[in-house]
Short mmCIF file of C-alpha atoms in Angstrom, two decimals:
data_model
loop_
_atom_site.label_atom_id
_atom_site.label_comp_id
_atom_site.label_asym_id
_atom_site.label_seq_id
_atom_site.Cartn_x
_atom_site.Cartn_y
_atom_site.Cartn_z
CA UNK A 1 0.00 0.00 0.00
CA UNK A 2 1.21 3.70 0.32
CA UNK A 3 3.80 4.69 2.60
CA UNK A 4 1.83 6.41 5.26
CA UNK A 5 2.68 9.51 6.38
CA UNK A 6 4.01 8.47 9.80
CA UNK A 7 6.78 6.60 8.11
CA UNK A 8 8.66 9.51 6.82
CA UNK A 9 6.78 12.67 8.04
CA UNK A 10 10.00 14.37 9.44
CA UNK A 11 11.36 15.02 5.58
CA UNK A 12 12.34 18.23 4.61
CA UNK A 13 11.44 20.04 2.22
CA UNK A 14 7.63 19.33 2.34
CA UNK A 15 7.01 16.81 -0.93
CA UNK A 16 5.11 18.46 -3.56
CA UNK A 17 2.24 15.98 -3.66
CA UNK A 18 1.25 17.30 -0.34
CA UNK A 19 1.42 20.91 -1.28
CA UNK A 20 -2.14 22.69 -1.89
CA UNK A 21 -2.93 25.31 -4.06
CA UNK A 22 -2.27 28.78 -2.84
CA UNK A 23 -6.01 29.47 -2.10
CA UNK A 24 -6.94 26.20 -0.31
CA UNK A 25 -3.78 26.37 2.11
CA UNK A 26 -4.11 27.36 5.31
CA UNK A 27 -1.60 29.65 5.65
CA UNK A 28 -0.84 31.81 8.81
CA UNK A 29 -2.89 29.90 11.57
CA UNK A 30 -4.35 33.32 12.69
CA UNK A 31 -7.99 32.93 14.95
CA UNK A 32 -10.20 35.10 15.75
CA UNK A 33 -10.32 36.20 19.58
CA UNK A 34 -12.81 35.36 21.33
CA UNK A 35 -14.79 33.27 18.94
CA UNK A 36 -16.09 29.82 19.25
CA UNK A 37 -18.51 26.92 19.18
CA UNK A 38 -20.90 26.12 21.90
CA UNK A 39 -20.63 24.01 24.56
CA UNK A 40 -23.42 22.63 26.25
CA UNK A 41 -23.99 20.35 29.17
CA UNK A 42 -25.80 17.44 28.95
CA UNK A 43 -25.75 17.08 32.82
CA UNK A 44 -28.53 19.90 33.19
CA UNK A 45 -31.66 19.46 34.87
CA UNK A 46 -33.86 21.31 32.47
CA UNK A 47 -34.35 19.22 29.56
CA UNK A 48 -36.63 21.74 27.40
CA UNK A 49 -33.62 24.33 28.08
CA UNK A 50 -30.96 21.75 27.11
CA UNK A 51 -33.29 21.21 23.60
CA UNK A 52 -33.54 24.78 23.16
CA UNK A 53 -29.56 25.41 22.84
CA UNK A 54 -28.56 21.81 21.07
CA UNK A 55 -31.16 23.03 18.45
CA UNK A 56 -29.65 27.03 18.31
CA UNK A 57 -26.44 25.29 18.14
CA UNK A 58 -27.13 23.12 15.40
CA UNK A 59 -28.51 25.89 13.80
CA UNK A 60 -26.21 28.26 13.87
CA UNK A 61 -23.36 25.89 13.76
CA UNK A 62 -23.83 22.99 12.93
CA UNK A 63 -21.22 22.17 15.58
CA UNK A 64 -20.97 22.31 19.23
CA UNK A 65 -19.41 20.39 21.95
CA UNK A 66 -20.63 18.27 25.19
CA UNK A 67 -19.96 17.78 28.56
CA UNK A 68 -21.14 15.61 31.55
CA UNK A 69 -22.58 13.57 28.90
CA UNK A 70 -21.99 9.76 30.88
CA UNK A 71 -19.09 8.22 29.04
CA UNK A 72 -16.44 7.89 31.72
CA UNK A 73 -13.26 9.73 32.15
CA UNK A 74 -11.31 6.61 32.10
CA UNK A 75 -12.95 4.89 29.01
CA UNK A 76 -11.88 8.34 27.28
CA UNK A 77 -7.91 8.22 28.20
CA UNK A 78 -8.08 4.62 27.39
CA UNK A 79 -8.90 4.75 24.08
CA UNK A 80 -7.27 8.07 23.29
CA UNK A 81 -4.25 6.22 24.60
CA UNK A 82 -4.74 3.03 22.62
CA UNK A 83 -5.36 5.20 19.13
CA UNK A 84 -1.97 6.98 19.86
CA UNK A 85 -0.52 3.27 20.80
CA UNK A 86 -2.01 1.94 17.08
CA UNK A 87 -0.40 4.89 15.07
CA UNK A 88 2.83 4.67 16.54
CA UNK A 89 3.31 0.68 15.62
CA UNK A 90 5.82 0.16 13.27
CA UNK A 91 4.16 0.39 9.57
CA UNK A 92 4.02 -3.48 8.97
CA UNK A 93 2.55 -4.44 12.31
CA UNK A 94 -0.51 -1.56 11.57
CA UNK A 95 -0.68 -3.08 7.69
CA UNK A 96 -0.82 -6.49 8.92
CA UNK A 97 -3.29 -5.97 11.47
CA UNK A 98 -6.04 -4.01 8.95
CA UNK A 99 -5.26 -6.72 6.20
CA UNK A 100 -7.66 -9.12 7.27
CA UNK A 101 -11.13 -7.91 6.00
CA UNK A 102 -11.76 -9.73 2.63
CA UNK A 103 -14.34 -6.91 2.38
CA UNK A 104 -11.94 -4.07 3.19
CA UNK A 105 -14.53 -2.53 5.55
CA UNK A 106 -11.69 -2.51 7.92
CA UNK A 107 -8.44 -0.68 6.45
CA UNK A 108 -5.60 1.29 7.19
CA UNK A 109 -4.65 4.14 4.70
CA UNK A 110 -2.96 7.33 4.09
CA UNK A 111 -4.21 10.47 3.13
CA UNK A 112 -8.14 9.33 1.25
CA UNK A 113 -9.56 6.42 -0.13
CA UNK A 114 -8.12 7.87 -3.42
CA UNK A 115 -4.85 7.89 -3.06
CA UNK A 116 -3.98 7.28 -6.49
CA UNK A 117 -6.18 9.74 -8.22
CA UNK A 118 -6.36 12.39 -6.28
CA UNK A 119 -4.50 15.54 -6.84
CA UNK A 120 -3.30 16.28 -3.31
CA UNK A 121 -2.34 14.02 -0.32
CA UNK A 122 -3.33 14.86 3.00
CA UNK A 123 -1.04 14.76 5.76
CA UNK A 124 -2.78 11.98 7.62
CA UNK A 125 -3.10 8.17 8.16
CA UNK A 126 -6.46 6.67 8.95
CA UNK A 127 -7.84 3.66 10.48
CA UNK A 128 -11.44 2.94 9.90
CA UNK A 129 -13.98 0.03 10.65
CA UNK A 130 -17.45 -0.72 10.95
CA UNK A 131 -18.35 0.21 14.95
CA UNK A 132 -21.22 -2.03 15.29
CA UNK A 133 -22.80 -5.64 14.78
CA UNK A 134 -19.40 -6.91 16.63
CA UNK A 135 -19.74 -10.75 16.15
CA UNK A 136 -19.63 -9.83 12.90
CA UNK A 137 -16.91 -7.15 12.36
CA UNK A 138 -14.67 -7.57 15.62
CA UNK A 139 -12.72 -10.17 14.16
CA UNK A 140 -11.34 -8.02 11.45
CA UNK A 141 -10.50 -5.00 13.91
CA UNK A 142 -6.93 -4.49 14.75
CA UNK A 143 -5.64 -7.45 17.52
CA UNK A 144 -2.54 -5.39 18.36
CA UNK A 145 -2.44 -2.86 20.58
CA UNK A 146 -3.54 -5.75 22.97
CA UNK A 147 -6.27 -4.18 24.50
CA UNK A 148 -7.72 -2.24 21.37
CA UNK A 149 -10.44 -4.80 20.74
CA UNK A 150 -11.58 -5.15 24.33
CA UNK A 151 -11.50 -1.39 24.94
CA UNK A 152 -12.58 0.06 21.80
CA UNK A 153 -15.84 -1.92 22.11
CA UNK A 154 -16.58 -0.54 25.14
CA UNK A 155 -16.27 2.61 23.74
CA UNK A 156 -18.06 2.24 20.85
CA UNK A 157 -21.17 1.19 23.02
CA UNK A 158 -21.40 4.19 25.09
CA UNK A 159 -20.56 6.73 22.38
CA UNK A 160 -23.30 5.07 20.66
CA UNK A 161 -25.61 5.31 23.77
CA UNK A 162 -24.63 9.02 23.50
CA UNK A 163 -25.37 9.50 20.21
CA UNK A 164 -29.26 8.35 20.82
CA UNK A 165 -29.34 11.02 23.57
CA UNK A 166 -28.12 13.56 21.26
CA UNK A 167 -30.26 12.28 18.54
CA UNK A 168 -33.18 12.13 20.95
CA UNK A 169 -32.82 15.87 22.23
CA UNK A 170 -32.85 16.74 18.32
CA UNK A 171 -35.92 14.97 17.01
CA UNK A 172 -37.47 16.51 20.02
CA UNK A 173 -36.19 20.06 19.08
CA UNK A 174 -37.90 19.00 15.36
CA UNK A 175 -40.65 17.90 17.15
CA UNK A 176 -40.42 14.68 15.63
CA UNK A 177 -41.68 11.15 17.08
CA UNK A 178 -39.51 9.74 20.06
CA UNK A 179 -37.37 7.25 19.01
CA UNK A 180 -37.46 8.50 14.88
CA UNK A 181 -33.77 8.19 14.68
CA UNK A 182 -33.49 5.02 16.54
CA UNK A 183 -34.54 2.77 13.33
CA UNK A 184 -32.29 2.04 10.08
CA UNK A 185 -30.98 5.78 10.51
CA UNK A 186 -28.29 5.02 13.12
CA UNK A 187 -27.78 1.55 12.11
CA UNK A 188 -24.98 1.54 10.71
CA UNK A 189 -21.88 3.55 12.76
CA UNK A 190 -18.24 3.76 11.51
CA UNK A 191 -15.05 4.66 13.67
CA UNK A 192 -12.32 6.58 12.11
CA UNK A 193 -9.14 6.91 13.92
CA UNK A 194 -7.02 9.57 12.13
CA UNK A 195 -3.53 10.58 12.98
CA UNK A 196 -1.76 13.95 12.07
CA UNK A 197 1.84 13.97 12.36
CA UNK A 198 3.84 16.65 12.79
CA UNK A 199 4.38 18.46 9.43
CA UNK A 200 7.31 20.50 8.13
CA UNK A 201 5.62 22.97 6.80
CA UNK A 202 1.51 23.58 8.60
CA UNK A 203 1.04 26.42 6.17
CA UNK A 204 1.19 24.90 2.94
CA UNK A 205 -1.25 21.53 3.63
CA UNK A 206 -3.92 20.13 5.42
CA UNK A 207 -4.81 17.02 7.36
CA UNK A 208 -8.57 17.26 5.85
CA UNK A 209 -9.68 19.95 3.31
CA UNK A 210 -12.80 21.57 3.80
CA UNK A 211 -16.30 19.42 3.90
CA UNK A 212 -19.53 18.19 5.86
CA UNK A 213 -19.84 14.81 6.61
CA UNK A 214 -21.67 12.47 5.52
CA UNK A 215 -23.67 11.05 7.88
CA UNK A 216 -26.63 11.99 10.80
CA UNK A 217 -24.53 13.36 13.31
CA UNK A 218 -20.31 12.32 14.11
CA UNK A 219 -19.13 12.60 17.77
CA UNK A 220 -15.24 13.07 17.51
CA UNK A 221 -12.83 12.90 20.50
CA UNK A 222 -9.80 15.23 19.76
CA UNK A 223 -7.44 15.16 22.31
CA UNK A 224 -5.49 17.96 23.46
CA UNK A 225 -3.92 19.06 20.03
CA UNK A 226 -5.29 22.19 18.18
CA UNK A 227 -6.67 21.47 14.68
CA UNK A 228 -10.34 21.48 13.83
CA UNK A 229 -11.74 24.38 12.33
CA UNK A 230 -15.21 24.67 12.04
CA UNK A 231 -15.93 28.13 8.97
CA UNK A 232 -18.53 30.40 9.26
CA UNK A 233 -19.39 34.05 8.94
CA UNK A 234 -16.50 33.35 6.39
CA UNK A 235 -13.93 33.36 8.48
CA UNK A 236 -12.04 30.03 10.23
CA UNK A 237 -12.91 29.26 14.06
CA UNK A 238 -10.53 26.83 15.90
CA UNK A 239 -12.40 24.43 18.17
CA UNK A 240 -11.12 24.78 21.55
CA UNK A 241 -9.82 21.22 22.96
CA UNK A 242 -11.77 20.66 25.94
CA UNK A 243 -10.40 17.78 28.47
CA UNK A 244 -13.17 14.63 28.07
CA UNK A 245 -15.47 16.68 26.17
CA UNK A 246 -16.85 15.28 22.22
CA UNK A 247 -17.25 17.46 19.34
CA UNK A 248 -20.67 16.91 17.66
CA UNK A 249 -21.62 18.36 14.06
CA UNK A 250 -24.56 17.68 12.03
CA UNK A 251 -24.10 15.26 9.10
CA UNK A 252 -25.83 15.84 5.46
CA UNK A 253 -28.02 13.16 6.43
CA UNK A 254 -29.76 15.18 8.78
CA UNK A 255 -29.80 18.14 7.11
CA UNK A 256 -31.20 16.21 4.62
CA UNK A 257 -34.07 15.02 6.72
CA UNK A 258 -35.02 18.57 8.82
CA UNK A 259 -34.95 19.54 5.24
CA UNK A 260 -32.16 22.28 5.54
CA UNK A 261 -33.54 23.53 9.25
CA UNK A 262 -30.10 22.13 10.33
CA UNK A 263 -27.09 22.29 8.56
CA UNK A 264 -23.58 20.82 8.68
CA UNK A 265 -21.16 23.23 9.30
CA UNK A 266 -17.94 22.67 6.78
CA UNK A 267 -14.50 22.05 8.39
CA UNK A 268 -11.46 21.32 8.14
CA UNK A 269 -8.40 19.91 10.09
CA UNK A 270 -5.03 21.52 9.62
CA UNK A 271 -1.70 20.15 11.08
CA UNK A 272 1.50 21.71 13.53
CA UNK A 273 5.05 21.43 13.31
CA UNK A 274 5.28 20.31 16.54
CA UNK A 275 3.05 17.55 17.68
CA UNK A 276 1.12 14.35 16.37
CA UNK A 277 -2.28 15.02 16.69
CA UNK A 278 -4.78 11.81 16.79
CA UNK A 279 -8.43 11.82 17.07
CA UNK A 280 -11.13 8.93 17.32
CA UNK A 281 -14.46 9.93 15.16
CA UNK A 282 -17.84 8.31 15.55
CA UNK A 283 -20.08 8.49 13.08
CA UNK A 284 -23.47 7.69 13.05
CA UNK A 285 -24.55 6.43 9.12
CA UNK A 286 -27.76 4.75 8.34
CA UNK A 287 -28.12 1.20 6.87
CA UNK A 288 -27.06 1.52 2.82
CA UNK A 289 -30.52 0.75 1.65
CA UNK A 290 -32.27 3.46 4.06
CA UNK A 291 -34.01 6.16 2.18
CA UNK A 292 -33.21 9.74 2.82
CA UNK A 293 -35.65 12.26 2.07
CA UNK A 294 -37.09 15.18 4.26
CA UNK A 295 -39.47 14.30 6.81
CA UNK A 296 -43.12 14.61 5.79
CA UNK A 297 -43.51 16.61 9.02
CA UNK A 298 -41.39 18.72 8.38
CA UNK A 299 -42.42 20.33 5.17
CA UNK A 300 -45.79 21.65 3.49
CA UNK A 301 -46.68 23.93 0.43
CA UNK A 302 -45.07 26.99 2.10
CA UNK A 303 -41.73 24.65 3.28
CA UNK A 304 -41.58 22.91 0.04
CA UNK A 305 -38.63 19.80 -0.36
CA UNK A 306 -35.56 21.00 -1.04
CA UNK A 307 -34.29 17.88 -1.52
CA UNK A 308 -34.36 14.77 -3.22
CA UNK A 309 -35.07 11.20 -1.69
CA UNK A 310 -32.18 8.99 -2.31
CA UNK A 311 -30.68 5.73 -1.17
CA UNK A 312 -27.75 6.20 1.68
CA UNK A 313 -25.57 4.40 -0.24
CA UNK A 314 -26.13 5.93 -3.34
CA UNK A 315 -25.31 9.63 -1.79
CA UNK A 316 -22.88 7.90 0.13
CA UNK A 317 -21.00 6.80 -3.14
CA UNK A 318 -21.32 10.18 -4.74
CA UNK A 319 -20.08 12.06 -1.76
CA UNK A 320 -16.89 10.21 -2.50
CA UNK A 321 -16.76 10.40 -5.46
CA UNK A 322 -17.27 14.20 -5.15
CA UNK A 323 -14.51 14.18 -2.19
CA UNK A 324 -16.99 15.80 -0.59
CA UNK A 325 -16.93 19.14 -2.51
CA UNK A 326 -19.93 21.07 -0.86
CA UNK A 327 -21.12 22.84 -3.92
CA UNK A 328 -20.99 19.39 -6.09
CA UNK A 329 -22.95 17.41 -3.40
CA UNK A 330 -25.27 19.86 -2.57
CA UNK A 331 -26.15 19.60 -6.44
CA UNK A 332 -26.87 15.76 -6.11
CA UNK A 333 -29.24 16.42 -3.34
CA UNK A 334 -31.20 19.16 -4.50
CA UNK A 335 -34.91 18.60 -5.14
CA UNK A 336 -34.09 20.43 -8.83
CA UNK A 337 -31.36 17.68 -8.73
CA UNK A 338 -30.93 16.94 -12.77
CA UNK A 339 -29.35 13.40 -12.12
#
């Protein structure tokens, strides 16, 4: 496969392949003061009050982060711990170790799934697998670190349990049914473990370029490393690590289904001379053959569609195909949609 980018990351100069365009580099990391996402806490007592700000937040965001929101302290630093042990194997241990799905829904690879044809790397390696329906996909997950199996389970059942919460707080918000999102919508989770190493030059790549995701909603745990940046009011805002704290953002899904009352904020992640930045994403997709369309509720002959009904896995394979350009996809979706 392709020499990842922890093999060799402390070359200098930086190659060319992983130098962007002048006007999609990041350049000077400047931020601006005093701005950033919410953060709410799902401890609160008031549960209309703790509806009233996830749904401001996911409207005016499309991010936001949570606290006191019942997946332990220790769970967190465990797996944090074992992502950072995974990535810093030696490169044939972490190839061997992702090389045993016949299916390939468990891989290791370096910069996107299209390596080969895309113009730019990114200046990241990536471990993904299927985070649910574990008799089935555990045996392909990674044995080595020794623990990972054993503790990355655990996580991905109570990041799981708090993604119904969030979802439940947010169908409520929508006033939809209890429970809507607790069907074929969230069936189908994914875990992403991506790894930034430190670059030689920050200014002139990126460890993600900017997109939404593609699913309902991703819960990402990011460590203590600057590097998200969430845009809006064009201009970049850094999201603020917060100790045990997950970053939520709203996936195209669920725009797709409030039928544009919330919307996925685009991001990116950029990357530091200095240290390795690793982060372990959650995201919540629906089963492939789950239809996607806004909910009936939710529109009428003032609040027409503005979107098409689709498969998941037919948006799912455009969105790559796209690599996730905003303006393409949101042309694939659109209820005027000429595909």
């Amino acid at each position: 496969m392709e020499k990842l980018v922890s093999s060799w990351f402390n070359v200098r100069p930086l190659p060319e392949a992983y130098v962007f365009p002048p006007e999609q580099r990041p350049g000077k990391l400047f931020f601006p003061q005093g701005k950033s996402i919410p953060v709410l806490d799902l401890g609160g007592q008031n549960r209309k009050e703790t509806i009233q700000l996830i749904m401001k937040a996911s409207k005016e965001f499309g991010f936001f982060q949570v606290t006191n929101h019942g997946v332990s302290k220790d769970l967190i630093d465990d797996t944090l711990a074992l992502a950072k042990e995974f990535h810093a194997m030696p490169a044939e241990d972490k190839i061997c170790e992702c090389s045993k799905d016949p299916d390939r829904s468990c891989k290791l690879y370096t910069s996107s799934g299209k390596y080969a044809t895309e113009e730019k790397h990114y200046w990241r390696d990536c471990l993904i697998h299927p985070s649910h329906s574990f008799e089935k996909y555990m045996q392909f997950w990674p044995a080595k670190p020794v623990r990972y199996r054993e503790v990355i389970g655990k996580y991905s059942i109570e990041v799981r349990k708090l993604s119904s919460k969030i979802l439940e707080l947010l169908s409520e918000g929508l006033k939809l049914s209890s429970g809507y999102f607790s069907s074929d919508l969230s069936e189908s989770p994914i875990l992403l473990i991506n790894h930034y190493p430190p670059c030689p030059d920050p200014s002139l790549t990126l460890g993600l370029a900017r997109h939404r995701d593609p699913g309902v909603v991703s819960i990402v745990l990011q460590g203590d490393v600057h590097g998200l940046q969430v845009f809006k009011d064009e201009e970049w805002i850094g999201v603020e690590p917060i100790p045990h704290a997950f970053v939520v953002n709203i996936g195209y899904v669920l725009q797709i289904i409030s039928n544009g009352k919330l919307k996925g904020a685009e991001h990116r992640v950029v990357t530091n001379s200095t240290d390795a930045r690793t982060t372990v994403s959650f995201f919540v997709y629906p089963s492939n053959d789950s239809l996607i369309e806004p909910e009936k509720a939710l529109v009428n002959a003032c609040d027409p569609p503005i979107y098409r009904a689709l498969k998941f896995k037919d948006f799912h394979v455009d969105f790559l195909s796209k690599s996730a350009d905003a303006e393409a996809v949101q042309k694939f979706i659109s209820s005027r949609s000429i595909y």
